[in-house]
């Protein structure tokens, strides 16, 4: 298990340490309005990068380029991550390579959608 430490500000307050698990938890609160599974379990999140200063970069995709939620899902993901203690900023980038396919879904997502 990796240790995580907070940091001291000049005023002596402890900032919460940013953990990838917390960012993943926030992303799991974002659901595609058309699919009853969160974007993380759907396999739409490709990468999460955490900087020492609390900046977070998320690379995600959509199920198709013509996804009706193309504008709102990245914004919803960014807003969710910004709520995580220790996050100072977030940038969500939509990528198309590699293309998403059903093999990226978790087993729980496949069961929820009867796609096993």
PDB file of C-alpha atoms in Angstrom, residues 18 22-24 26-27 29-30 48 50 54-58 75-92:
ATOM      1  CA  UNK A  18      -4.550  13.755  -3.470  1.00  0.00           C
ATOM      2  CA  UNK A  22     -10.485   9.457  -4.684  1.00  0.00           C
ATOM      3  CA  UNK A  23     -10.402  10.674  -8.295  1.00  0.00           C
ATOM      4  CA  UNK A  24     -11.674   7.301  -9.502  1.00  0.00           C
ATOM      5  CA  UNK A  26     -15.487  10.865  -8.232  1.00  0.00           C
ATOM      6  CA  UNK A  27     -15.483   9.604 -11.822  1.00  0.00           C
ATOM      7  CA  UNK A  29     -20.400   9.268  -9.879  1.00  0.00           C
ATOM      8  CA  UNK A  30     -20.659  10.333 -13.537  1.00  0.00           C
ATOM      9  CA  UNK A  48      -5.582   9.813 -14.859  1.00  0.00           C
ATOM     10  CA  UNK A  50      -2.010  13.593 -10.763  1.00  0.00           C
ATOM     11  CA  UNK A  54      -3.115  19.089  -7.160  1.00  0.00           C
ATOM     12  CA  UNK A  55      -3.786  19.471 -10.884  1.00  0.00           C
ATOM     13  CA  UNK A  56      -5.511  16.459 -12.428  1.00  0.00           C
ATOM     14  CA  UNK A  57      -5.617  15.487 -16.085  1.00  0.00           C
ATOM     15  CA  UNK A  58      -8.123  12.887 -17.235  1.00  0.00           C
ATOM     16  CA  UNK A  75     -17.827  18.608 -18.254  1.00  0.00           C
ATOM     17  CA  UNK A  76     -19.588  16.374 -15.731  1.00  0.00           C
ATOM     18  CA  UNK A  77     -16.343  14.420 -15.198  1.00  0.00           C
ATOM     19  CA  UNK A  78     -14.350  17.628 -14.691  1.00  0.00           C
ATOM     20  CA  UNK A  79     -16.860  18.981 -12.176  1.00  0.00           C
ATOM     21  CA  UNK A  80     -16.850  15.701 -10.228  1.00  0.00           C
ATOM     22  CA  UNK A  81     -13.033  15.578 -10.029  1.00  0.00           C
ATOM     23  CA  UNK A  82     -12.837  19.228  -8.918  1.00  0.00           C
ATOM     24  CA  UNK A  83     -14.858  18.246  -5.811  1.00  0.00           C
ATOM     25  CA  UNK A  84     -12.157  15.837  -4.612  1.00  0.00           C
ATOM     26  CA  UNK A  85     -10.196  17.166  -1.607  1.00  0.00           C
ATOM     27  CA  UNK A  86      -6.718  18.229  -2.705  1.00  0.00           C
ATOM     28  CA  UNK A  87      -7.632  18.902  -6.345  1.00  0.00           C
ATOM     29  CA  UNK A  88      -6.602  22.407  -7.376  1.00  0.00           C
ATOM     30  CA  UNK A  89      -7.692  22.084 -11.003  1.00  0.00           C
ATOM     31  CA  UNK A  90      -8.814  19.550 -13.556  1.00  0.00           C
ATOM     32  CA  UNK A  91      -8.600  19.198 -17.299  1.00  0.00           C
ATOM     33  CA  UNK A  92     -10.517  16.494 -19.142  1.00  0.00           C
TER      34      UNK A  92
END
